[in-house]
XYZ file of C-alpha atoms in Angstrom:
347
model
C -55.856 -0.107 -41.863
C -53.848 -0.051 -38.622
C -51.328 -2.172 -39.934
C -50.870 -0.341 -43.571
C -50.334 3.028 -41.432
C -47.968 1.248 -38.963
C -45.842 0.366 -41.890
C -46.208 3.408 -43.450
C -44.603 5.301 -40.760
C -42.222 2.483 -40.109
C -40.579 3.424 -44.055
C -40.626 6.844 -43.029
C -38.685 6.459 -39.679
C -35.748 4.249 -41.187
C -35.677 6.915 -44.070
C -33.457 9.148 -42.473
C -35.580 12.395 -43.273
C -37.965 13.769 -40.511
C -40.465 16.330 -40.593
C -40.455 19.573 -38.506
C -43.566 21.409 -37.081
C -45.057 22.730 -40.262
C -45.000 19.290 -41.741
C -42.240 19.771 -44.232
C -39.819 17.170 -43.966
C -35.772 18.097 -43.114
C -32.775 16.581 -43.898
C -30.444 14.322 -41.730
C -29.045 15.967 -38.164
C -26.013 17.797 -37.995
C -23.325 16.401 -36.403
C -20.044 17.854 -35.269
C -16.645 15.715 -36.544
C -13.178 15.484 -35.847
C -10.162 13.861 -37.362
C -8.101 11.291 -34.848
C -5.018 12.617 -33.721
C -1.789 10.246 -33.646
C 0.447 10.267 -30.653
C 3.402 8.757 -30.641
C 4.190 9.105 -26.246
C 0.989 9.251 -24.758
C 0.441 10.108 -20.787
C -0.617 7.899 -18.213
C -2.216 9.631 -15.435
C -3.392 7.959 -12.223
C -3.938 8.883 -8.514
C -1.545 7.896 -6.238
C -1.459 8.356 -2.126
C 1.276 9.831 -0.408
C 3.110 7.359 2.290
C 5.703 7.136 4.504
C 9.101 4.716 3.072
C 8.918 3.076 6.469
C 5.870 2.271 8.476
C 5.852 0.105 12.055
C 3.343 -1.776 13.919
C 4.004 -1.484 17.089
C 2.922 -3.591 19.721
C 4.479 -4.709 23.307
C 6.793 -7.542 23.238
C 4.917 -8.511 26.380
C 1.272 -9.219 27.668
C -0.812 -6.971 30.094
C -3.228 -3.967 30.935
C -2.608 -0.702 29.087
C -2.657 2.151 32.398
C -1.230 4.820 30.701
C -1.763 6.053 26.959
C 0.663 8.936 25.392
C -0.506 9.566 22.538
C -3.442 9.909 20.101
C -3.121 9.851 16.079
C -1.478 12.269 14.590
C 0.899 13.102 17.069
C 4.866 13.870 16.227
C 6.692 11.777 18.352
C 10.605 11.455 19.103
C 12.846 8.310 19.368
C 12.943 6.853 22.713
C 9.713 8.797 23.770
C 7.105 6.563 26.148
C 3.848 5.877 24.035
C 2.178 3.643 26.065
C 2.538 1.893 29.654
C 1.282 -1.295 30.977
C 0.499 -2.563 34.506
C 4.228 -4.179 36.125
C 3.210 -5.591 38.834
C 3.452 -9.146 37.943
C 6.628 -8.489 35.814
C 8.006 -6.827 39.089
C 7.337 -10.078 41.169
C 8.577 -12.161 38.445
C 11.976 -10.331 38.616
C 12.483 -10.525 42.429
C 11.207 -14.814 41.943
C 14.473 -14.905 39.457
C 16.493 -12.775 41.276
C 15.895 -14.975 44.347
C 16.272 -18.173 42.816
C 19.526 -16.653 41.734
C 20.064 -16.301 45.743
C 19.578 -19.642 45.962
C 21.595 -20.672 43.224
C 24.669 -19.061 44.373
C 24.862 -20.383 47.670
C 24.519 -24.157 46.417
C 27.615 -23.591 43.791
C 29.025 -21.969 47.031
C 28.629 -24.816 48.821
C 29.737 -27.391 46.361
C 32.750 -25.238 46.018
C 33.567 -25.834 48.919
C 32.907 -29.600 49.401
C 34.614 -30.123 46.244
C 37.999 -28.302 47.541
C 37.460 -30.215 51.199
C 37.407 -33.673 48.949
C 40.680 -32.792 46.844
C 42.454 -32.448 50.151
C 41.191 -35.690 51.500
C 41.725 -37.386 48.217
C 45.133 -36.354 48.029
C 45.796 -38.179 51.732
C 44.230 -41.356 50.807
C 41.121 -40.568 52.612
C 38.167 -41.017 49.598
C 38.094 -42.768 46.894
C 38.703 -41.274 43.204
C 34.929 -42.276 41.970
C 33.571 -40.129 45.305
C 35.831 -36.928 44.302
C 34.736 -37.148 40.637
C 30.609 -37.716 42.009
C 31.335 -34.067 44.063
C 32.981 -32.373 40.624
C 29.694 -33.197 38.830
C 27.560 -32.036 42.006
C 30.178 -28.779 41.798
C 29.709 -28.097 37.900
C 25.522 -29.071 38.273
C 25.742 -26.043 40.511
C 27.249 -23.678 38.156
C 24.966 -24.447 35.627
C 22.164 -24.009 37.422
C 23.478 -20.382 38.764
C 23.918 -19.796 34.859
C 20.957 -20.609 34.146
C 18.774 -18.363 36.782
C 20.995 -15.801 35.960
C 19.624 -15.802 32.421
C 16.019 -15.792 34.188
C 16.820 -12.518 36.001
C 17.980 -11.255 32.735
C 14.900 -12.165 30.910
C 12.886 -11.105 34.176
C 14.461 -7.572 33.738
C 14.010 -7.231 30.263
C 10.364 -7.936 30.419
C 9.808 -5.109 33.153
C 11.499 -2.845 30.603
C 8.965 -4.081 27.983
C 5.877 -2.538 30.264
C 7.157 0.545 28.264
C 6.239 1.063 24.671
C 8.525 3.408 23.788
C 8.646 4.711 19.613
C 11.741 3.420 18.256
C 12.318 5.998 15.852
C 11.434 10.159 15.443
C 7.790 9.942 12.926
C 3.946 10.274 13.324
C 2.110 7.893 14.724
C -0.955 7.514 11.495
C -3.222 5.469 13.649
C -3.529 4.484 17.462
C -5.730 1.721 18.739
C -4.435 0.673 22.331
C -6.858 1.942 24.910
C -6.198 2.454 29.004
C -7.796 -0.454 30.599
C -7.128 -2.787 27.752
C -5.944 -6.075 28.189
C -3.669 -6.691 24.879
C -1.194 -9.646 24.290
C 2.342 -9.784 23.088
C 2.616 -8.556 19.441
C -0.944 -7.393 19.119
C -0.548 -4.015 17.130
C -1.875 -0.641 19.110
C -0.257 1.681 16.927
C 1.215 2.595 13.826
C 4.440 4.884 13.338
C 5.329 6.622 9.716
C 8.901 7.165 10.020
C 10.018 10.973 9.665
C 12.014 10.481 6.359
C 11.310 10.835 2.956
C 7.828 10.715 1.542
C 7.062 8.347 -1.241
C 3.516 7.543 -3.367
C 1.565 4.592 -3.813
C 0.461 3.757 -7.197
C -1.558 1.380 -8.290
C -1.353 0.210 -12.125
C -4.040 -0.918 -14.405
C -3.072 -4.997 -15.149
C -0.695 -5.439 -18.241
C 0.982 -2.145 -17.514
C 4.737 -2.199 -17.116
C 5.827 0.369 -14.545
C 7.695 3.037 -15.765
C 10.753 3.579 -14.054
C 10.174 7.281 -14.483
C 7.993 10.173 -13.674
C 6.338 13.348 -11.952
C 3.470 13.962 -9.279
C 1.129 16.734 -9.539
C 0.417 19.214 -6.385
C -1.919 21.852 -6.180
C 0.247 24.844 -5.822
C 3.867 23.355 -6.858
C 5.821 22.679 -9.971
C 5.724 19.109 -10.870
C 8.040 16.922 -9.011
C 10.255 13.811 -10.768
C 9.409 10.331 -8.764
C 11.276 7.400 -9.095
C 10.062 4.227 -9.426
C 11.396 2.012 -5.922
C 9.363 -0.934 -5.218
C 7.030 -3.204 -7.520
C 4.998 -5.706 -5.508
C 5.234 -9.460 -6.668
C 1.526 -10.679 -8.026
C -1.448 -8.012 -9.362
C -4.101 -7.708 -6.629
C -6.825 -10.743 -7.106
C -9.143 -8.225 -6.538
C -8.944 -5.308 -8.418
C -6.782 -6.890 -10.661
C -4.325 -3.571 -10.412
C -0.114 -3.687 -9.463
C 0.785 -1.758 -6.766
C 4.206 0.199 -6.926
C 6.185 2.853 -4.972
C 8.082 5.955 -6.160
C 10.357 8.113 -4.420
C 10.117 11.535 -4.753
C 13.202 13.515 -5.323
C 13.882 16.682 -3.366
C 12.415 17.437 0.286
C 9.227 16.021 0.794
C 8.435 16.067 4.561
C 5.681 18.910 3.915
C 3.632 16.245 1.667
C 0.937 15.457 4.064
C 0.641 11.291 4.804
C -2.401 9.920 3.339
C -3.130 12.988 0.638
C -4.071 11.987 -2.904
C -1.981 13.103 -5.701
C -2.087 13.192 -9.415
C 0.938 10.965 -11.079
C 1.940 11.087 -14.413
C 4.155 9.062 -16.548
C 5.236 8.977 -20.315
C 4.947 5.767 -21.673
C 7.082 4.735 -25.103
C 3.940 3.854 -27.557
C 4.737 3.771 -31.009
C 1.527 2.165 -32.472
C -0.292 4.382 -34.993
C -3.495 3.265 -33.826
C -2.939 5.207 -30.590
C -5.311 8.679 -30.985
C -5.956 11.143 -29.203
C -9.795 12.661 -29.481
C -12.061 14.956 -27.534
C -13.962 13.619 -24.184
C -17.454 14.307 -25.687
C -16.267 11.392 -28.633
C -16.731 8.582 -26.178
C -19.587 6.350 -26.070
C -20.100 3.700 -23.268
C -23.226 2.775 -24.242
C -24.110 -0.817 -23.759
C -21.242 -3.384 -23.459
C -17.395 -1.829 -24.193
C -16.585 1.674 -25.373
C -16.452 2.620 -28.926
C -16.686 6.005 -31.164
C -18.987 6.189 -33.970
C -16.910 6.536 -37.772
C -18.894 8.611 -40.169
C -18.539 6.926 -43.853
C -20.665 8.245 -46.468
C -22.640 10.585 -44.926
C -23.585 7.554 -42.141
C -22.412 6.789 -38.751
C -20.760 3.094 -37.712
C -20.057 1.939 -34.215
C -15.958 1.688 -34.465
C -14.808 -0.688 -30.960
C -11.921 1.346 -28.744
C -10.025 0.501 -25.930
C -9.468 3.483 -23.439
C -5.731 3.778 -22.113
C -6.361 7.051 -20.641
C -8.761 9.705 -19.395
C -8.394 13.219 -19.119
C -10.595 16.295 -18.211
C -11.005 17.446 -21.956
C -9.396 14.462 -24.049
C -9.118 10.468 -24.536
C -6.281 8.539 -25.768
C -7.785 5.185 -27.411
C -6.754 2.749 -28.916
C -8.391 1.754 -32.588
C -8.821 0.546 -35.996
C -8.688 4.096 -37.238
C -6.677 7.082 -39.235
C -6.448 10.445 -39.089
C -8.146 10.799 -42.317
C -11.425 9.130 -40.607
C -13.850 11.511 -39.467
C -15.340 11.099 -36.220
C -18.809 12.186 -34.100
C -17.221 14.564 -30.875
C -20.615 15.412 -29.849
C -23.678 14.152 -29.447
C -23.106 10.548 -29.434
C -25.521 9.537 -27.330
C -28.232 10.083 -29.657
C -26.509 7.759 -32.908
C -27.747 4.666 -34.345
C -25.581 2.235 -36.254
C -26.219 3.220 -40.078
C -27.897 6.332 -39.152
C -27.794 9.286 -41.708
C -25.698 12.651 -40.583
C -24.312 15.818 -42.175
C -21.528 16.759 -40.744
C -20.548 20.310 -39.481
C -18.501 22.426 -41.452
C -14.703 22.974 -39.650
């Protein structure tokens, strides 16, 4: 008996009719339908992140302790301004070991100076030999090179005191800062970053298989939209998120744009297919595996595979197997079956 009733009900489900409250049974549900809307130049619209066109690591060119720190992140800093100092004291003695070794230096070339002039005369009465005057020209010219060559050492010497002074080598903002007072860092380790004070550009990243657009705008809250150029186009898609990352400039001033802020960008890309639609949000299913939109074909509803290109607050441009003589489900989709029966909602 179980079973006969089980079936019973079964025929009555895949019917399509139900029954209401008082037992009578009801047509189909209502659902609400929409023709697909061609587009021949549909809108990209991504978020992009405002950056500097030139940012710097800096770091000293020399190793040490930090005993001074500037600055802190965020700061506006000028050209030539002292971010960071470390401890001199060894690059101090270093410069007076070079400068005397230059001492030293200069009194041996002074010395085989003047042996070498004292041989000339005593070679030019007969009194040496030729071999011993040309053995004192090479002790001569070994001095010389060797005063050369400590004078180089002082040089370096005094450029490395200089280096125990991170100074910013252009005017900008310095976006992070890492280098501590006390710290011990080596040459070339990075303590702080500086976004040059020039003009602002954005950082998009496109979905794979989409060719940057050469062209154009940004979104702010508050402004007309502004026209970016495209600048830069990095060389391989990110392994990871599978996305190409590009720079635009932005034309006009653009020093107020904050560093770091999130903007809309928009571009116009040339699509001539007639498969590209445009429908309402509420026509999207992402039920399962894939998105799709569900076709309604003699008073039923079929699963009809989409590919998304973009996504807007109120609207979807897709990409499908579909006209705009089809009539579509925008609303309610969530509650379809494939085959299911519907009456559609007058216009």
């Amino acid at each position: 008996v179980l079973s006969v009733l089980f079936m019973v009900f079964l025929v009555a489900g895949c019917s399509g009719e139900r029954s209401d409250e008082s037992g009578e049974t009801v047509g189909p549900p209502w659902v609400k339908t929409v023709s697909p809307q061609p587009t021949g130049a549909w809108a990209l619209t991504l978020s992009g992140e405002v950056r500097a066109r030139y940012e710097t690591p800096l770091s000293f060119q020399v190793s040490g302790r930090i005993i001074e720190r500037s600055v802190d992140s965020g700061m506006v800093v000028e050209e030539g301004q002292t971010l960071f100092r470390l401890d001199a004291r060894d690059l101090e003695e270093n410069l007076r070991a070079a400068r005397a070794e230059y001492a030293a230096a200069e009194s041996a070339l002074a010395l085989a100076a003047s042996d070498l002039e004292r041989d000339r005369k005593l070679l030019q009465e007969n009194h040496i030999s030729r071999q011993a005057f040309e053995r004192q020209q090479l002790v001569e010219r070994e001095a010389r090179t060797r005063l050369d060559a400590t004078e180089s050492r002082v040089e370096l010497a005094r450029n490395a005191l200089q280096y125990a002074n991170l100074n910013s080598p252009a005017d900008g903002v310095l976006t992070t800062v890492t280098g501590e007072s006390g710290q011990v860092v080596n040459a070339g380790q990075t303590i702080a970053m500086l976004a040059y004070r020039d003009d602002r550009e954005v950082e998009v990243y496109l979905p794979e298989g989409v060719k940057p657009p050469e062209q154009g705008n940004i979104l702010v809250r508050g402004q007309q939209p502004r026209d970016i150029t495209l600048r830069e186009v990095a060389g391989s898609v990110d392994a990871l998120s599978r996305t190409l990352r590009t720079r635009y400039s932005i034309a006009g001033e653009s020093a107020e744009l904050s560093l770091g802020s999130i903007v809309r960008v928009r571009f116009a890309l040339d699509h001539t297919d007639s498969n590209t639609l445009d429908l309402p949000l509420g026509a999207l299913d992402e039920r399962g595996e894939g998105s799709f939109v569900w076709e309604v074909r003699d008073g039923q509803v079929y699963p009809v595979a989409i590919e998304v290109l973009d996504i807007g607050p109120e609207r979807v441009r897709i990409h499908a197997d579909l006209t705009a003589d089809d009539r579509v489900v925008s609303l309610g989709t969530h509650l379809l079956r494939d085959g299911m029966s519907v009456r559609e909602l007058e216009q």
